[in-house]
Coordinates of C-alpha atoms in Angstrom, one line a residue:
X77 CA -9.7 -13.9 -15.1
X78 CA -8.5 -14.5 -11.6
X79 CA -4.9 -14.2 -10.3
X80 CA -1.6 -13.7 -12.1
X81 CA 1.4 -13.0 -11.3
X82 CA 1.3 -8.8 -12.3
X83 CA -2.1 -8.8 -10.5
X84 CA -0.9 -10.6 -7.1
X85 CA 2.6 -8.1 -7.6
X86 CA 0.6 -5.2 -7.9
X87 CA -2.0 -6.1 -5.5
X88 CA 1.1 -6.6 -2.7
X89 CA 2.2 -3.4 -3.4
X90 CA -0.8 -1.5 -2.7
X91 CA -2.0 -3.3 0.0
X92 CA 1.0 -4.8 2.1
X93 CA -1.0 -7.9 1.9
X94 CA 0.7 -11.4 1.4
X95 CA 1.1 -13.2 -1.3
X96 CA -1.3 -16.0 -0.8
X97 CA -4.1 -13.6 0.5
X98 CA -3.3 -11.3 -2.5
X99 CA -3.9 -14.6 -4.6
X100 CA -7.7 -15.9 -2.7
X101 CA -8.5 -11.8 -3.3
X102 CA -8.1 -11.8 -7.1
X103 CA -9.5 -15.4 -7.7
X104 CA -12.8 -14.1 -5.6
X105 CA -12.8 -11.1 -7.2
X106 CA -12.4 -12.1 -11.0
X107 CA -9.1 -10.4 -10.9
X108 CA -10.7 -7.0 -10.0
X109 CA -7.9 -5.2 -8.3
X110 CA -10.1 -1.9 -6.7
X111 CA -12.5 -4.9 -5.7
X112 CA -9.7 -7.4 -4.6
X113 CA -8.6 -4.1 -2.1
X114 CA -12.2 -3.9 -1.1
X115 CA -11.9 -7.4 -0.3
X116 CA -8.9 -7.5 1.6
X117 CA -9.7 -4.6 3.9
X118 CA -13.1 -6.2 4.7
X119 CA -11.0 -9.1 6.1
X120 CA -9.2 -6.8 8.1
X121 CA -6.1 -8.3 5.4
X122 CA -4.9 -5.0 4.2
X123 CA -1.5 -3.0 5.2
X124 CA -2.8 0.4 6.3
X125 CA 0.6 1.7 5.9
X126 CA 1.6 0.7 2.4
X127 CA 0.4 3.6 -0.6
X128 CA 0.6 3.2 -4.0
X129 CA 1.7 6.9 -3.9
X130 CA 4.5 6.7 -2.3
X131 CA 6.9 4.4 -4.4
X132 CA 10.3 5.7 -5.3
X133 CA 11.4 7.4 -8.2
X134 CA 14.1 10.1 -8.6
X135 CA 13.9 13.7 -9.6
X136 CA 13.5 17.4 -8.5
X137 CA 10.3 19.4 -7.4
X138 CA 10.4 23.1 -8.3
X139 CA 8.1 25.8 -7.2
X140 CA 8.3 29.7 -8.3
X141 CA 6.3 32.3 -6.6
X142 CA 5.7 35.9 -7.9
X143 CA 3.4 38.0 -5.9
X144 CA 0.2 36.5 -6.8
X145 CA 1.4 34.3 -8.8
X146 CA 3.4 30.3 -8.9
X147 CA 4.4 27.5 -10.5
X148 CA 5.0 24.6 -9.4
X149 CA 6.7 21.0 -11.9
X150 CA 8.1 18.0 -11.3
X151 CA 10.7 16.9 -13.6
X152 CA 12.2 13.1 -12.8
X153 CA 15.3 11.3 -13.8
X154 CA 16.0 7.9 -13.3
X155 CA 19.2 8.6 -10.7
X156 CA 19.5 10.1 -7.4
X157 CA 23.0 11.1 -8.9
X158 CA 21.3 13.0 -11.9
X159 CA 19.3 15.0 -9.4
X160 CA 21.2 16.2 -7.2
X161 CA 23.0 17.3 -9.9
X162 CA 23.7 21.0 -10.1
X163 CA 23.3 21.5 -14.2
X164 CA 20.0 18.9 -13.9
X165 CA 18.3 21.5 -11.5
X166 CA 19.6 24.5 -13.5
X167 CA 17.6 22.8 -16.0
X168 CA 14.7 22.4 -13.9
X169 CA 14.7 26.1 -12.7
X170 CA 14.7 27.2 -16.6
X171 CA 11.4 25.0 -17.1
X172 CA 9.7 26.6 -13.9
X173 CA 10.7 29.6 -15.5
X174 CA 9.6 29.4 -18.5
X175 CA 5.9 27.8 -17.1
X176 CA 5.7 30.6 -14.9
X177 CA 5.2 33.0 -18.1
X178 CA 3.5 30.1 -19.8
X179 CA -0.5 30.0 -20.6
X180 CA -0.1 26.0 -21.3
X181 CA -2.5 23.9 -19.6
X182 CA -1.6 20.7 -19.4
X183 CA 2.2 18.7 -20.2
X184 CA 1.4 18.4 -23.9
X185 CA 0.9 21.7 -24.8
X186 CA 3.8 23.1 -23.0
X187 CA 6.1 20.1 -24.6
X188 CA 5.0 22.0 -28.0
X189 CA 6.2 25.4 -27.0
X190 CA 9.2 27.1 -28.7
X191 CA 12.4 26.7 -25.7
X192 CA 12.6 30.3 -24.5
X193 CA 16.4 29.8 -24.7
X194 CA 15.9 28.7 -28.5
X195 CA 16.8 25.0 -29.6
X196 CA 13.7 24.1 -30.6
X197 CA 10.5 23.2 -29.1
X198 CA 10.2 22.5 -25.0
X199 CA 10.1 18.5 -26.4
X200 CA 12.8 18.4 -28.7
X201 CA 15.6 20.3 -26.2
X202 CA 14.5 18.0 -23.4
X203 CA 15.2 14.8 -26.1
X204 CA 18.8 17.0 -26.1
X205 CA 19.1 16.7 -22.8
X206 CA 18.4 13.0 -22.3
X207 CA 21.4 12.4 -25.0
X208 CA 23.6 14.7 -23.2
X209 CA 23.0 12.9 -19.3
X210 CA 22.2 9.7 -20.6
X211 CA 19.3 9.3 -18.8
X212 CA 15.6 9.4 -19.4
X213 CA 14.2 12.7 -18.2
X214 CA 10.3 13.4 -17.9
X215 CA 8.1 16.7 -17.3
X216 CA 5.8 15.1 -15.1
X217 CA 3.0 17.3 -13.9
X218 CA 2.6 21.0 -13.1
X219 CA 0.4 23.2 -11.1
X220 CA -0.6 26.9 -12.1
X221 CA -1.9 29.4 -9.4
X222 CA -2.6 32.9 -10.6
X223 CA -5.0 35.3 -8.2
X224 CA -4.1 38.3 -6.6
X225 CA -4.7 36.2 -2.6
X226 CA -1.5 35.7 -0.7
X227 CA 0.6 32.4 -2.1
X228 CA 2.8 30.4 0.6
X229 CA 5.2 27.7 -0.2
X230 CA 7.4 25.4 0.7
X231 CA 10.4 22.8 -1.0
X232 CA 11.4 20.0 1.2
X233 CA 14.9 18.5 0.8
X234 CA 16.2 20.2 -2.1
X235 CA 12.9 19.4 -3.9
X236 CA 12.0 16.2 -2.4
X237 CA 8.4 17.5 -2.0
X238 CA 6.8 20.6 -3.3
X239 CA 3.7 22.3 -1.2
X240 CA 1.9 25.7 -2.6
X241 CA -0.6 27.2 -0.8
X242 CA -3.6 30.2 -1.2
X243 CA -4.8 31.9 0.9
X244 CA -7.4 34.6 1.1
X245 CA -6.2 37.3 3.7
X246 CA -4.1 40.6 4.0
X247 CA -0.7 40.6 3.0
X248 CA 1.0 40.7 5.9
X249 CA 4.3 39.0 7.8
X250 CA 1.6 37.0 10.1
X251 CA -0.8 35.7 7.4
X252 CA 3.0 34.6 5.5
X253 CA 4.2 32.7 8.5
X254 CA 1.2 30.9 9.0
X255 CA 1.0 30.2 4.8
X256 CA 4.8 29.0 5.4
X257 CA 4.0 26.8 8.3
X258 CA 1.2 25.4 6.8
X259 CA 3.2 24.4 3.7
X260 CA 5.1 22.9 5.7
X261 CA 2.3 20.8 7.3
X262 CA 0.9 19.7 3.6
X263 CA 4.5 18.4 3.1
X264 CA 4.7 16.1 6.3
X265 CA 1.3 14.8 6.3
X266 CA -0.4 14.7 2.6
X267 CA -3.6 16.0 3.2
X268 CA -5.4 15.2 0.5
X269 CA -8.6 18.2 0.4
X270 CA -9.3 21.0 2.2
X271 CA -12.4 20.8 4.0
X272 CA -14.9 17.6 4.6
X273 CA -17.6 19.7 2.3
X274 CA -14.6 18.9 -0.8
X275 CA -14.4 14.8 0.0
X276 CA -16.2 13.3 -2.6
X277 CA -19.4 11.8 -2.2
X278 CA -18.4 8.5 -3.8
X279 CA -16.1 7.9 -1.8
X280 CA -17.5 8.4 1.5
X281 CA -20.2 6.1 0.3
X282 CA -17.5 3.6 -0.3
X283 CA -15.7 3.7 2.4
X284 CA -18.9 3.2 5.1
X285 CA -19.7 0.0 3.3
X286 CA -16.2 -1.1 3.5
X287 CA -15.9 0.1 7.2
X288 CA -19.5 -1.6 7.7
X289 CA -18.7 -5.1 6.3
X290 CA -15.7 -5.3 8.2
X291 CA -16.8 -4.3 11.4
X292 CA -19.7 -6.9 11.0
X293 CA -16.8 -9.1 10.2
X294 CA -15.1 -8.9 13.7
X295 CA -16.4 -11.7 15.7
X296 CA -15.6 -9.0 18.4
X297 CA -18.9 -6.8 17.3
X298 CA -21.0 -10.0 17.1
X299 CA -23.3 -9.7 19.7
X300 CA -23.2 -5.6 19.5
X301 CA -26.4 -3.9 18.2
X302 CA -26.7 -2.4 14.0
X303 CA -26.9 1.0 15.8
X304 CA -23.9 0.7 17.9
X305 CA -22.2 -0.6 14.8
X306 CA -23.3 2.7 12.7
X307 CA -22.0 4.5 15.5
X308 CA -18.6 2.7 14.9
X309 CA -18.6 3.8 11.4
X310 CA -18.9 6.8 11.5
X311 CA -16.2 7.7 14.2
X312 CA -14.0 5.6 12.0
X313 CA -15.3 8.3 8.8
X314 CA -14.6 11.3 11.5
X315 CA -11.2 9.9 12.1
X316 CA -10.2 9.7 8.3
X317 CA -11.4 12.7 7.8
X318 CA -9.6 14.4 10.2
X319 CA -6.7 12.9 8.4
X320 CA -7.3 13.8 5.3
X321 CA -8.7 17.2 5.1
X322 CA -6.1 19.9 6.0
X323 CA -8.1 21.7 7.8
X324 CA -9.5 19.5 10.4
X325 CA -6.0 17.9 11.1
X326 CA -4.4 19.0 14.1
X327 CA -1.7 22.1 13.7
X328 CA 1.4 20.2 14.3
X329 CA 3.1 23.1 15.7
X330 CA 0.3 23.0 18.3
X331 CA -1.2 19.6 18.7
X332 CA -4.2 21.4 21.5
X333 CA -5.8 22.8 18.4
X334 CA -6.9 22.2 14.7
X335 CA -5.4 23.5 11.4
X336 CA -9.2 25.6 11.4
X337 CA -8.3 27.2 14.9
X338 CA -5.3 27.8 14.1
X339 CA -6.0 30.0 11.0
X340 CA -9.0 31.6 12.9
X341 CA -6.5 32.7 16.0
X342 CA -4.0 34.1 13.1
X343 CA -7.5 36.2 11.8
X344 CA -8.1 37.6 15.1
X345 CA -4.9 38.2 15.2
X346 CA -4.4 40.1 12.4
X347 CA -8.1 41.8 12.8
X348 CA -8.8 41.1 9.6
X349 CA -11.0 37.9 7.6
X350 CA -8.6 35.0 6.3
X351 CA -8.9 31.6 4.9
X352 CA -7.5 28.8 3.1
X353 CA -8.6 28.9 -0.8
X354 CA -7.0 25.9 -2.0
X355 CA -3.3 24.3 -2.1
X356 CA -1.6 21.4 -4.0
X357 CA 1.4 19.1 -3.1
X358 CA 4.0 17.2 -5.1
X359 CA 6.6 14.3 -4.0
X360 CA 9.1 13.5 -6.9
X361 CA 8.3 10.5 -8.4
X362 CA 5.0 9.5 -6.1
X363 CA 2.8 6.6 -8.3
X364 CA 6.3 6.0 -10.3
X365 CA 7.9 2.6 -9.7
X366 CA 11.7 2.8 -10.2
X367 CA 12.5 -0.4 -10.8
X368 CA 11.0 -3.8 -11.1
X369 CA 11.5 -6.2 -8.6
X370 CA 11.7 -10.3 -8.8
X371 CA 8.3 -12.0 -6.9
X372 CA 8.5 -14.8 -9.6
X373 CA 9.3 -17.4 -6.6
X374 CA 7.3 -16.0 -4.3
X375 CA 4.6 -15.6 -6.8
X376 CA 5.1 -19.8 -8.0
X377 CA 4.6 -20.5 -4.3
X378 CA 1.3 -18.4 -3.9
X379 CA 0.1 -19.9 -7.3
X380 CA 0.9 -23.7 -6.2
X381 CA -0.9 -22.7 -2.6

C-alpha cells in the first residue's frame, strides 16, 4: 500500500510537509508513515516546527498537591465554552479530588469506582454529565506522585497546561521557588526527560542515522571528510538534547546558565544536597484532533501529480 488520502493527511500534519512530497514519501515507503517521516527529514522535506502533540482539543488540566503528595488529570470537552465553564471545572476539581484519595492505576480502574458523591460509579456519573452539558466529556490521563520529597507545581491559563515536579531537597521557601519556577519552565518548553542518561537508546540510534543520511545528502557536505561529518552529528544530538532534557536546557530566568547550574547554586545556597527526581507535564487535549478538516482537493491534486 502506498499513498491515500488519510496517510498524505496525516503525514501533512506531522510533518508540515506538502502535499505532493507527503505523497512520493508514502509511495517510497509502502505507505509506512514512521518511515515516510524518516524519509522526509533525510531530504531535509520535513517542518521542524509542526508536532503531532500539539493539535487542539478543548478541556481543563487539574493538579492537587498535599504535602508529599499530587494529582494531576486532564478532563476534555469538545468546547472552549464548556471549559471555561465554572460548574465543568467544579466537576473537574471533584475528580482530582477524588484521585487524590484514589489507589487506581490507570483510567479504567478509576472509571469503575463508586462516585464519592454517590450516583453511581466514576463512569456512569460522567455519562450523567455528558446528558446534562450536551457534550462529550473524557477522563483522559492522570499522573500519581506520592513520596515524602518536596512537590512543585504549576497550572498555566486556567489549566491550559499542567506541570508537577519532585524534587529531592529540604523543605524550605528556596528549594519551593526554584520547584515553582521550574514548573514553570516544563510548561513553556516541553522537556521531554530529565537527564541525557533517561533518553532512550533507540532513539538516539535513530536519530544519528537520520541526522547521518541527511547530512550526506547536502551537496554542501560533499567534499567534507566521514569524520568531520560524525562530528556534525553529534553537535546536532548535543543540541537536541539540550532541548529536550530539562536539565541541560538553559534556566530561562537566567539564560548564562543551565537548568543543572541553576539547581546546584539553589544547593549551595541552601547548604544542603538537592536534585530533580522526576516531573510530568500535561497540555489539554495534546495528540487530540478537534475537528476534521477538508484536503479532499488538495489531496485529488497530489494524487493526479
Amino acid at each position: 500500500m502506498g499513498a491515500t488520502p488519510a496517510l498524505i493527511k496525516e503525514l501533512r500534519e506531522l510533518t508540515g510537509s506538502g502535499m505532493t512530497d507527503c505523497k512520493k514519501a508514502l509511495d517510497e515507503t509502502g505507505g509506512d508513515i514512521k518511515k515516510a517521516i524518516e524519509f522526509l527529514r533525510e531530504k531535509g522535506l520535513a517542518a521542524a516546527a509542526k508536532k503531532s502533540g500539539r493539535i487542539a482539543a478543548e478541556g481543563v488540566v487539574a493538579v492537587k498537591v498535599d504535602g508529599g503528595k499530587a494529582i494531576m488529570v486532564e478532563v476534555n470537552c469538545e468546547t472552549d465554552f464548556v471549559a471555561i465553564n465554572p460548574d465543568f471545572k467544579a466537576y473537574v476539581d471533584e475528580i482530582a479530588e477524588q484521585l487524590f484519595n484514589s489507589s487506581a492505576t490507570d483510567v479504567p480502574a478509576f472509571m469503575a469506582e463508586a462516585w464519592a458523591k454517590g450516583g453511581g460509579t466514576v463512569e456512569e456519573v460522567l455519562k450523567g454529565k455528558i446528558a446534562t452539558i450536551g457534550e462529550n466529556l473524557n477522563i483522559r490521563r492522570f499522573a500519581r506522585f506520592e513520596n515524602d520529597k518536596v512537590i512543585a507545581s504549576y497550572v498555566h491559563g486556567g489549566g491550559k497546561i499542567g506541570a508537577v515536579l519532585v524534587i529531592d531537597g529540604p523543605n524550605n521557601d528556596a528549594v519551593k521557588e526554584m520547584g515553582y519556577n521550574l514548573c514553570m519552565q516544563i510548561a513553556a518548553l516541553f522537556p521531554r526527560y530529565l537527564r541525557v542518561e533517561d533518553v532512550d537508546q533507540d532513539y538516539l540510534e535513530s536519530e544519528r542515522k537520520i541526522l547521518d543520511t541527511a547530512a550526506k545528502n547536502d551537496p554542501a557536505n560533499a567534499s567534507k571528510p566521514a569524520n568531520v561529518i560524525e562530528k556534525m552529528v553529534e553537535g546536532r544530538i548535543n543540541k537536541q538534547m539540550k532541548e529536550i532534557c530539562l536539565l541541560e536546557q538553559e534556566y530561562v530566568k537566567d539564560t548564562s546558565m543551565t537548568v543543572k547550574a541553576y539547581v546546584e547554586s539553589v544547593a549551595k545556597a541552601v547548604g544542603a544536597d538537592v536534585s530533580l527526581v522526576n516531573f510530568e507535564c500535561f497540555e489539554k487535549g495534546a495528540g487530540i484532533e478537534k475537528k476534521q478538516e477538508d484536503f479532499a482537493e488538495e489531496v485529488a491534486k497530489a494524487m493526479q501529480g
